[in-house]
Structures are given as C-alpha cells and as structure tokens.
Tab-separated table of C-alpha atoms in Angstrom:
chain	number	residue	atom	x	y	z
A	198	UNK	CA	0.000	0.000	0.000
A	199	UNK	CA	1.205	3.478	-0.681
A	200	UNK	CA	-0.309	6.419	1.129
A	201	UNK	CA	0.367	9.845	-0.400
A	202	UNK	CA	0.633	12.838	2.048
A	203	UNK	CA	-2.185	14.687	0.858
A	204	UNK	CA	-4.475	11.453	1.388
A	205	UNK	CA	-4.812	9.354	-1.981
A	206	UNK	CA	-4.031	5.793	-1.237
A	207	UNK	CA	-3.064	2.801	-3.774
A	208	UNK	CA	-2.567	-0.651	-2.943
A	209	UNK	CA	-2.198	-4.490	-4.505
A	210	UNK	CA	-2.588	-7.500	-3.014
A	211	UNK	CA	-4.425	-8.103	0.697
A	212	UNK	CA	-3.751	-4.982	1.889
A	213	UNK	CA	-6.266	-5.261	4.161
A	214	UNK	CA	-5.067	-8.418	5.730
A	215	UNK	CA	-3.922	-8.345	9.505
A	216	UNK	CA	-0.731	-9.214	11.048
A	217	UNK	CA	0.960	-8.087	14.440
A	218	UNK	CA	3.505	-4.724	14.188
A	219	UNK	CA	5.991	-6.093	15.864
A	220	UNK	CA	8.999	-3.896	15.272
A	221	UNK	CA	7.864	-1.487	13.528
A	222	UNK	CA	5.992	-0.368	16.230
A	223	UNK	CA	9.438	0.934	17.598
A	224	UNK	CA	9.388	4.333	15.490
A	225	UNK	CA	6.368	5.167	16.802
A	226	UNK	CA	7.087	4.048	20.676
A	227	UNK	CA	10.423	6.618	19.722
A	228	UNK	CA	8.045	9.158	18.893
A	229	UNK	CA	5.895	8.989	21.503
A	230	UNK	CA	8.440	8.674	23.895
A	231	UNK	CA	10.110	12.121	22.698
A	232	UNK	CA	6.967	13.953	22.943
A	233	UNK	CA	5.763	12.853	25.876
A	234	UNK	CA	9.386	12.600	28.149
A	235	UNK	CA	10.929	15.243	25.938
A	236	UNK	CA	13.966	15.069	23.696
A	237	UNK	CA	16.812	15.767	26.190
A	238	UNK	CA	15.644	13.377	28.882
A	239	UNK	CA	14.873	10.378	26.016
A	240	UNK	CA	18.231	11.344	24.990
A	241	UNK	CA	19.922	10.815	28.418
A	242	UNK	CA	18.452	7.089	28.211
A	243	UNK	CA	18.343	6.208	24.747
A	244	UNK	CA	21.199	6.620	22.223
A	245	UNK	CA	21.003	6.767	18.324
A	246	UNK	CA	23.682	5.090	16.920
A	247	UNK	CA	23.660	1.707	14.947
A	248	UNK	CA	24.182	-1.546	17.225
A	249	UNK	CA	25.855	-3.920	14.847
A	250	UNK	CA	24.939	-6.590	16.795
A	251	UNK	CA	22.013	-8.469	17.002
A	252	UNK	CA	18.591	-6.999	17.467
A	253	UNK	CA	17.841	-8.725	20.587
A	254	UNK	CA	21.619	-8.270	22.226
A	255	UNK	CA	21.680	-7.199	25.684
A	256	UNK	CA	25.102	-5.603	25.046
A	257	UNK	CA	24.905	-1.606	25.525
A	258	UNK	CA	26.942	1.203	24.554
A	259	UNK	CA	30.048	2.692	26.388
A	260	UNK	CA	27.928	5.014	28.693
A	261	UNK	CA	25.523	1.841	29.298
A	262	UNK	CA	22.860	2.991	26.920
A	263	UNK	CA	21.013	1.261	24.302
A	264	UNK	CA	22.489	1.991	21.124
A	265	UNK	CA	19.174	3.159	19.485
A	266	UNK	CA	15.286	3.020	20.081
A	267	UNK	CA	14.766	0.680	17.160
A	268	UNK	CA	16.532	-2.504	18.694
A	269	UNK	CA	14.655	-4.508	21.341
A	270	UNK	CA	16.661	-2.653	24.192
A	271	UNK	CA	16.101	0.533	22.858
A	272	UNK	CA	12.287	0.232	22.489
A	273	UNK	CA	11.947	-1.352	26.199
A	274	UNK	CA	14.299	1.213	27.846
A	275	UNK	CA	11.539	3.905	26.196
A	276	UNK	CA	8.307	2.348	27.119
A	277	UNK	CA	9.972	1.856	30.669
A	278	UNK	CA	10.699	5.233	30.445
A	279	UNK	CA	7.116	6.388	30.184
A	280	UNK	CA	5.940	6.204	33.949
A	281	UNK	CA	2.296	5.939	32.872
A	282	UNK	CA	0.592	3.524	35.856
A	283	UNK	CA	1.647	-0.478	35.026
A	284	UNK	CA	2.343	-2.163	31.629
A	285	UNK	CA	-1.642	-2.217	30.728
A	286	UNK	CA	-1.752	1.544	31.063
A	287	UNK	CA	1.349	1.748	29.314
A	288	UNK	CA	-0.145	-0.126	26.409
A	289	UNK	CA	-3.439	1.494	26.434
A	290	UNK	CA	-1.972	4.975	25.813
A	291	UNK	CA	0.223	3.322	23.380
A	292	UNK	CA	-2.282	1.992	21.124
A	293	UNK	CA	-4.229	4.678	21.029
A	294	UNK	CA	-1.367	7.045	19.965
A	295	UNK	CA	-1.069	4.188	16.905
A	296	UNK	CA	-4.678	4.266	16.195
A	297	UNK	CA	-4.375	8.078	15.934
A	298	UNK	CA	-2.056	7.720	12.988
A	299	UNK	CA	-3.244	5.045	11.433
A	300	UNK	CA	-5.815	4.672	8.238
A	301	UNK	CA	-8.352	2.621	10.390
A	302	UNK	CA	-8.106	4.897	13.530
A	303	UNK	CA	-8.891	1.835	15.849
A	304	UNK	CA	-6.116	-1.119	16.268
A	305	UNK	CA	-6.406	-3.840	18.508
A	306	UNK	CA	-3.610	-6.468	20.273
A	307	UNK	CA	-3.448	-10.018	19.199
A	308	UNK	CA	-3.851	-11.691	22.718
A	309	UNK	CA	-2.016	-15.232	21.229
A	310	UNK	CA	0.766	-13.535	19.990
A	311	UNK	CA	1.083	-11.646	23.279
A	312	UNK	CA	0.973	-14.238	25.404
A	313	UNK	CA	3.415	-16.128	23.358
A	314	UNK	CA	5.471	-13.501	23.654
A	315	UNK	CA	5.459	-12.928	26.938
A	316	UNK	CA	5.948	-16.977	27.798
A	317	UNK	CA	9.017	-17.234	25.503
A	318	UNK	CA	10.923	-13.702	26.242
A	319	UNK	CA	13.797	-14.788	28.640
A	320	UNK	CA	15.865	-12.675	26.441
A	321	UNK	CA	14.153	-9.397	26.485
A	322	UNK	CA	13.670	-9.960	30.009
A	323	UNK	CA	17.530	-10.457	30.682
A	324	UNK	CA	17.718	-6.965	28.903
A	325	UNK	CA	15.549	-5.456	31.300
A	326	UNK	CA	18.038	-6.719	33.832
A	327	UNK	CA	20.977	-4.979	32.339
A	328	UNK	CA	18.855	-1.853	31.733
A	329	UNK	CA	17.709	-1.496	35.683
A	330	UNK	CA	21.518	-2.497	36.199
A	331	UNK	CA	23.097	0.251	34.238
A	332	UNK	CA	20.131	3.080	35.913
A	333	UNK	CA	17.783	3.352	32.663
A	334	UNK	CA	14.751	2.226	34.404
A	335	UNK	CA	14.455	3.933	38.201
A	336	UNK	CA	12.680	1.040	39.647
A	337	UNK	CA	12.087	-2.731	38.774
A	338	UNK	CA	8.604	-1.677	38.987
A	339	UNK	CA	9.157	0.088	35.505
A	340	UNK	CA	11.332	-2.718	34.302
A	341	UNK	CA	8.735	-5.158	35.042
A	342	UNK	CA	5.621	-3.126	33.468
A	343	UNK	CA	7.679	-1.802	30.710
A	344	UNK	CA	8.443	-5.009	29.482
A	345	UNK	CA	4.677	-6.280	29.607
A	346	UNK	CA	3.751	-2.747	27.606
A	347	UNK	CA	5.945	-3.504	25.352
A	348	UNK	CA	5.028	-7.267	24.416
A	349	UNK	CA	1.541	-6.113	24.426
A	350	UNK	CA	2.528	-3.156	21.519
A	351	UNK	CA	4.770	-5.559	19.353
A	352	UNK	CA	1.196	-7.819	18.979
A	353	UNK	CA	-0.763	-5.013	18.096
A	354	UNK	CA	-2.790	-5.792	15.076
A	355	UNK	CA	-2.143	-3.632	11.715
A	356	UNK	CA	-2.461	-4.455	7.973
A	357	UNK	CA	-0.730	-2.364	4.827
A	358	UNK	CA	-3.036	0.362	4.896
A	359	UNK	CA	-2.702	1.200	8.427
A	360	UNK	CA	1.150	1.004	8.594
A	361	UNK	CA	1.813	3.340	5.032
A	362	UNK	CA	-0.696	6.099	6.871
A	363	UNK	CA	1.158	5.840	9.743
A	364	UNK	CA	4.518	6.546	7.370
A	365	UNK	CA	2.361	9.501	5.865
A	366	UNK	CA	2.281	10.946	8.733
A	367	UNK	CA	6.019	10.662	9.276
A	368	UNK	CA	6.850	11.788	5.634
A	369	UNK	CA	4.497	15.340	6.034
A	370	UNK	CA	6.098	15.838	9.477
A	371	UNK	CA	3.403	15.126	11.560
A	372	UNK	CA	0.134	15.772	9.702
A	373	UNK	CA	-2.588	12.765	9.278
A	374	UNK	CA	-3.092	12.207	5.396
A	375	UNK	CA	-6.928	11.565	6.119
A	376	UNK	CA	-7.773	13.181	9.267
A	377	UNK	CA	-5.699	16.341	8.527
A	378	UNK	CA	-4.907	16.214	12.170
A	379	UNK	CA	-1.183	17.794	13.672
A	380	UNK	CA	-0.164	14.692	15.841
A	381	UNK	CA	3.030	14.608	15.681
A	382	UNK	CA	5.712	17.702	16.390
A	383	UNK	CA	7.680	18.074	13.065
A	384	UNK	CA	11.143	17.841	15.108
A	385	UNK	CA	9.726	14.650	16.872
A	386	UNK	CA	9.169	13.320	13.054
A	387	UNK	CA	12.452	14.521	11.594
A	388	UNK	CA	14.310	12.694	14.441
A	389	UNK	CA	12.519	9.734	13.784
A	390	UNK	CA	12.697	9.413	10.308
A	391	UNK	CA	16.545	10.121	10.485
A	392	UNK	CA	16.829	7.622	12.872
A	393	UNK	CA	15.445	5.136	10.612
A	394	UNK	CA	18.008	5.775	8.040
A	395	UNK	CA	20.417	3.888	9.765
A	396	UNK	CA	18.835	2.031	12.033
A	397	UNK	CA	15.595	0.639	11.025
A	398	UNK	CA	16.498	-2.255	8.870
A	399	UNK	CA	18.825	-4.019	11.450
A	400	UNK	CA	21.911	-5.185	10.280
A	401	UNK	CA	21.214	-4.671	6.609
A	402	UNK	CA	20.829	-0.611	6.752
A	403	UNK	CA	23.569	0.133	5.053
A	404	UNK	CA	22.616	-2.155	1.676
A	405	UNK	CA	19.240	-0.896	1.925
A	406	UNK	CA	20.637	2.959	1.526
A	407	UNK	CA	22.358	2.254	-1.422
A	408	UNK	CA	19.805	-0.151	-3.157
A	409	UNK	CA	16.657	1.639	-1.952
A	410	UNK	CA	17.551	5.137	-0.258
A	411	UNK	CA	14.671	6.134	1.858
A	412	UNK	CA	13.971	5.782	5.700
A	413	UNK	CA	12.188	2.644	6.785
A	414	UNK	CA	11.792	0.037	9.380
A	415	UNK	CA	10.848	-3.818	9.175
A	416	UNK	CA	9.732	-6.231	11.728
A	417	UNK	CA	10.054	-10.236	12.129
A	418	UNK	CA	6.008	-10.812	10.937
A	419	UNK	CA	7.302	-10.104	7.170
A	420	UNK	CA	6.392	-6.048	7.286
A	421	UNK	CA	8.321	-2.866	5.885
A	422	UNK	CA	7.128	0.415	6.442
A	423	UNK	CA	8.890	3.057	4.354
A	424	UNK	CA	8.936	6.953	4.303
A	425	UNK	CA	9.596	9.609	1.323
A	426	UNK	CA	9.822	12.678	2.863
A	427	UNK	CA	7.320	15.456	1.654
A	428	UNK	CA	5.943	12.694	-0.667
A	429	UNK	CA	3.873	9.163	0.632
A	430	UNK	CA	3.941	6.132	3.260
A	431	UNK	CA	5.021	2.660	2.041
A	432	UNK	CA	4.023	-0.520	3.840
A	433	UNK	CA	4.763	-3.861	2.167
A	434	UNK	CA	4.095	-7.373	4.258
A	435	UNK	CA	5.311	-10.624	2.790
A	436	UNK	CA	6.462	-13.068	5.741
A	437	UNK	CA	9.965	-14.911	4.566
A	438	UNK	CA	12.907	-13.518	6.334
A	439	UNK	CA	16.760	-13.052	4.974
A	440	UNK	CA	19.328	-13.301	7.376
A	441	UNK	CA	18.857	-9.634	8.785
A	442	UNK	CA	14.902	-10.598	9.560
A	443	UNK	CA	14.161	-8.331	6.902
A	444	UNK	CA	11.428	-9.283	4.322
A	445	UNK	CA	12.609	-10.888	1.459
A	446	UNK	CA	10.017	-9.692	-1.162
A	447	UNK	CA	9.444	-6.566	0.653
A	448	UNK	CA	12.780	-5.270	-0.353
A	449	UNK	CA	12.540	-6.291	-3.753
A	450	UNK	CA	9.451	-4.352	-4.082
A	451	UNK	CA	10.853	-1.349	-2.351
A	452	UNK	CA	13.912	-1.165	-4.438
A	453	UNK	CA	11.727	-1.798	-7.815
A	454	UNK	CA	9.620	1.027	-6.372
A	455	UNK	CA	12.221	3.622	-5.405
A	456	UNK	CA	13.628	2.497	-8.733
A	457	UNK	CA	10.931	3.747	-11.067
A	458	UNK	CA	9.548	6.547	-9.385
A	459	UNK	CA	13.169	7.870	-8.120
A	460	UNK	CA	12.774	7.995	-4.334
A	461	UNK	CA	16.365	7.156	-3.471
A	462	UNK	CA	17.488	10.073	-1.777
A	463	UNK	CA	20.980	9.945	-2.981
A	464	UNK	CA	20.115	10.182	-6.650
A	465	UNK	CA	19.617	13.180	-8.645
A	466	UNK	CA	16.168	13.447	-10.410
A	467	UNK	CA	16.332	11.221	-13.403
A	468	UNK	CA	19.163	8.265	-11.898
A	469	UNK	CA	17.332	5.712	-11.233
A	470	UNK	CA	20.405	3.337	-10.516
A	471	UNK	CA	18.811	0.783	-12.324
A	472	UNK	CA	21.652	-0.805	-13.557
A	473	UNK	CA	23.194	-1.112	-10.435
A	474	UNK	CA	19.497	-2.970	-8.743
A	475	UNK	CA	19.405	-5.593	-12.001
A	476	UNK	CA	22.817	-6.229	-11.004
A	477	UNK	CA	22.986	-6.652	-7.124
A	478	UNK	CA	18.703	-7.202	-6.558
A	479	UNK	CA	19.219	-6.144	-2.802
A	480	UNK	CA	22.577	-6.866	-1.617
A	481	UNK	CA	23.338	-9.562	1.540
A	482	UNK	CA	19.766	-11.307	0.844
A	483	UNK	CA	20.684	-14.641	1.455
A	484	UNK	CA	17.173	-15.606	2.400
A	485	UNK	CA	14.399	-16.719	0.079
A	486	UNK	CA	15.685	-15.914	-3.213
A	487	UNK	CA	13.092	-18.533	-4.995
A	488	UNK	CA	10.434	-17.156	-3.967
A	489	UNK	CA	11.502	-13.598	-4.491
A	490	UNK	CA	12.217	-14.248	-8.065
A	491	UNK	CA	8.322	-13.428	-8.699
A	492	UNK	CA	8.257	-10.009	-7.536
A	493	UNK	CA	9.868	-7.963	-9.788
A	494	UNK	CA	7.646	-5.179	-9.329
A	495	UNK	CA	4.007	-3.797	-9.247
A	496	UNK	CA	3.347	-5.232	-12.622
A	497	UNK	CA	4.168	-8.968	-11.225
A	498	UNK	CA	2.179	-8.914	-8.120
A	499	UNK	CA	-0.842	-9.628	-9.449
A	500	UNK	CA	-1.182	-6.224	-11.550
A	501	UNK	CA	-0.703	-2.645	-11.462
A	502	UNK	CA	-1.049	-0.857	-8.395
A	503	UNK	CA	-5.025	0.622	-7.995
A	504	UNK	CA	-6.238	3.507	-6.110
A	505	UNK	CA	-8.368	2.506	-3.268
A	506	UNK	CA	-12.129	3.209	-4.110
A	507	UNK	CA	-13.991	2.798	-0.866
A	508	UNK	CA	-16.488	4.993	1.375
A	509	UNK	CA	-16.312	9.109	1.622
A	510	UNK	CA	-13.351	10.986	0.169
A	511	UNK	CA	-11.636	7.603	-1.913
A	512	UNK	CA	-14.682	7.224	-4.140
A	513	UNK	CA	-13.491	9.493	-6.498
A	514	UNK	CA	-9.373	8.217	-6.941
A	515	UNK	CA	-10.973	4.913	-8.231
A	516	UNK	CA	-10.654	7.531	-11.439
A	517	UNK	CA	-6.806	7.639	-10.755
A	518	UNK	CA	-3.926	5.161	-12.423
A	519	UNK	CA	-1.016	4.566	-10.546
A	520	UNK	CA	1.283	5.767	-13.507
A	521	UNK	CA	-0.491	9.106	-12.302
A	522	UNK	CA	0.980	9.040	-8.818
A	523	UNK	CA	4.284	9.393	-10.201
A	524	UNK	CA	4.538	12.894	-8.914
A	525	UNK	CA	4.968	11.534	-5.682
C-alpha cells in the first residue's frame, strides 16, 4: 500500500489483511516517547547510533545505553521510560497514539501472539536486567511493566493500509493524510525518520541505503514500512525472512519502487540506478531468493497498483492510475 501525504491511497494485493507490528511499532514508541518525556531526557536514556549486533543483544553502549530506540533494548528502555501507571496503562496509551495515525483509527492487540510472547521472552527480560543495572529504568517496577507494555505493543494488530498512513504521517512531518490532524511535532518526526536511516532495517541498513535510499523500518512478521519525505507512506508485508529478519520480497518491491519513481534520496532526479538494482537485486539477501524471483515489481504482483475506491473521500481516486501518482 502506498499512502500519499495529501491522502490518496493505492494498494495491490491483501492490503487489508492483519498481522501483528511487531517492530515497527518501535518508530512510533520513539516518537511517543520524545513527545511525551521530551527530547533531552529520552536522549539521556536512549542513544542513536547503529548496534551492529544483534537486534535482541543485551550488550549496551560505552555510557551503558542502548544503542538506538529501534533494537529490542532501545524500544523497552523507552516504554519503561514512560511512567504511565503499570504495563496495561502503558499499552493502552500506546495503542491509542497508533490508532491516531493510522488509516483505520482503531487497532487492537493479538492476545495469542502476546501471550506467546510474553511466555518465551527470557531474552528481552535479561535486557531489562541490564537496563535497571546500568540506571535506565528507576525502579524494577518500571522494568517489570515496561516489558509487559511492550510485548503487548509488538502484537498489536495492523495491515498495509494502516502502517503506510502511519509513514504519511512521518513523511508530512506530523500531519494525518486523512484526518488532517497535527499529531506529531515536526522535530519529533524529523528525528525519527533520520533515525530510521540507519537504524531501522537491522543489520542490513547500510545495503538498503544504497539499493533503496529512503527511511524505513521492518519487523520479524514479514512487514516494511517506508517513508519519502514530503511525498507518501510505504508498507509492504510478505512473511519470509533473509538473514537480517528483513522481508525478502518486501525489499525487492521497495527497491523496484524507489527504482521507477526515483525515491532514493541519494540520486539526482532522473538516476534511477537501475543498472546497479538488475545487477545486485538487494545486496546480503541470502534468504528466500526462490520465492523472491516473482516479484519484480508492481506489474508482477498480481497487476498494477489501484487507487483505493472505498467509502467518503476515496470514491473518487478509483478515477486515478497509478502511472499518475508518479509525482509523488
């Protein structure tokens, strides 16, 4: 699904079909985090640097920080941050700060994948450990209910639709495509999306800047959410993993994408670097490569990209082609 910033929305596929957030909940945790703790203090618990370890390594910077809110430590050292009442409350304020950006305006949790998370998360939990340790969290209390807010926000339930609205609203700086709403303060946005650009795809950030060039984030279920600045959400879910737990497919389709409607943001107008995606597809991806072969582009997933024609202010871009959106 691609959501442009000024509200017209084009998807393939089953966009509307569900699956749990997982990490890429962690931009918007980072977001909410900022605004509601404040830059500095976030700051003084959070760092912003790539890890390049693994995403669910208890190691910690120098000065005992996580090295970025978009790694498991990072996210739980900001929702234990919050001091908003126990891990329930936590969520609860949570969620609703996703349903305000996204296309459906209510989301709900997955209650299997929660508790599934929660029964097999001896890891996270040891990272809680070495968070109270090094003085992130002031009490185990917050430890304890930070950790159970943020199971409870990785199993919230999103689709395609949802998750490129809520990357509209990063790419205006804050402004809901639909609602027209302010929600988010335009530094708040700029640090997150900058963030992203060298953090969000794990271990495989760097490949995805040269092949693709915009800010995203992907999570474990199979999803990408990606941002062009001043332009549209992305959000692309296909479940098989590479090495880096990115989405196989999903970068394919991102780097076709950013490829013919030049969104890399390292290429002058006009350079699409196509020879250089024939020749590497996406670089490191190790994972799936069978599978991939089929997804090319929009054109091989099942045909072109359509504007959404559904209820109130859509009706009308059911008019629209998706060779139109190329001013995006």
């Amino acid at each position: 699904a691609v959501m442009t910033c000024n509200g017209q929305l084009y998807s393939v596929g089953d966009a509307y079909d569900q699956f749990t957030i997982q990490s890429i909940s962690k931009p918007f945790i980072y977001a909410f985090t900022l605004q509601f703790n404040g830059v500095e203090y976030t700051h003084d618990k959070v760092g912003v640097e790539p890890s390049g370890g693994a995403f669910n390594s208890e190691k910690m910077s120098k000065d005992g920080k996580p090295f970025n809110p978009y790694i498991n430590a990072g996210a739980i050292a900001c929702v234990g941050i919050l001091c908003i009442g126990d891990g329930d409350d936590r969520y609860q304020v949570l969620k609703e700060f996703f349903s305000t950006l996204s296309f459906s305006g209510s989301l709900i949790m997955c209650n299997e994948t929660y508790y599934s998370e929660a029964a097999t998360a001896d890891q996270n939990r040891l990272i809680g450990q070495v968070l109270l340790k090094n003085r992130i969290f002031e009490s185990e209390y917050d430890m304890q209910h930070g950790l159970e807010a943020y199971f409870m926000a990785c199993s919230t339930l999103v689709n395609t639709v949802d998750l490129a609205t809520m990357g509209a609203v990063l790419a205006s700086g804050g402004n809901h495509p639909e609602t027209k709403l302010h929600i988010m303060e335009k530094n708040v946005a700029d640090e997150v999306r900058s963030v992203m650009m060298t953090c969000g795809m794990y271990n495989g950030a760097g490949n995805w800047m040269i092949d693709v060039g915009f800010p995203a984030k992907s999570g474990v279920s199979g999803g990408i959410m990606g941002v062009v600045v001043g332009s549209c959400g992305i959000a692309i879910y296909s479940p098989r993993l590479d090495d880096n737990y990115n989405s196989v497919r999903g970068m394919l389709v991102c780097a076709e994408l950013s490829r013919m409607l030049g969104l890399h943001l390292m290429r002058k107008n006009g350079d699409s670097g196509k020879k250089n995606t024939e020749q590497r597809k996406i670089r490191g991806n190790n994972g799936g490569s069978s599978g991939a072969s089929t997804c090319g582009g929009p054109s091989k997933m099942g045909g072109s990209i359509r504007p959404d024609s559904v209820e109130g202010t859509h009706k009308e871009r059911s008019k629209l082609k998706f060779d139109n959106a190329l001013f995006i």
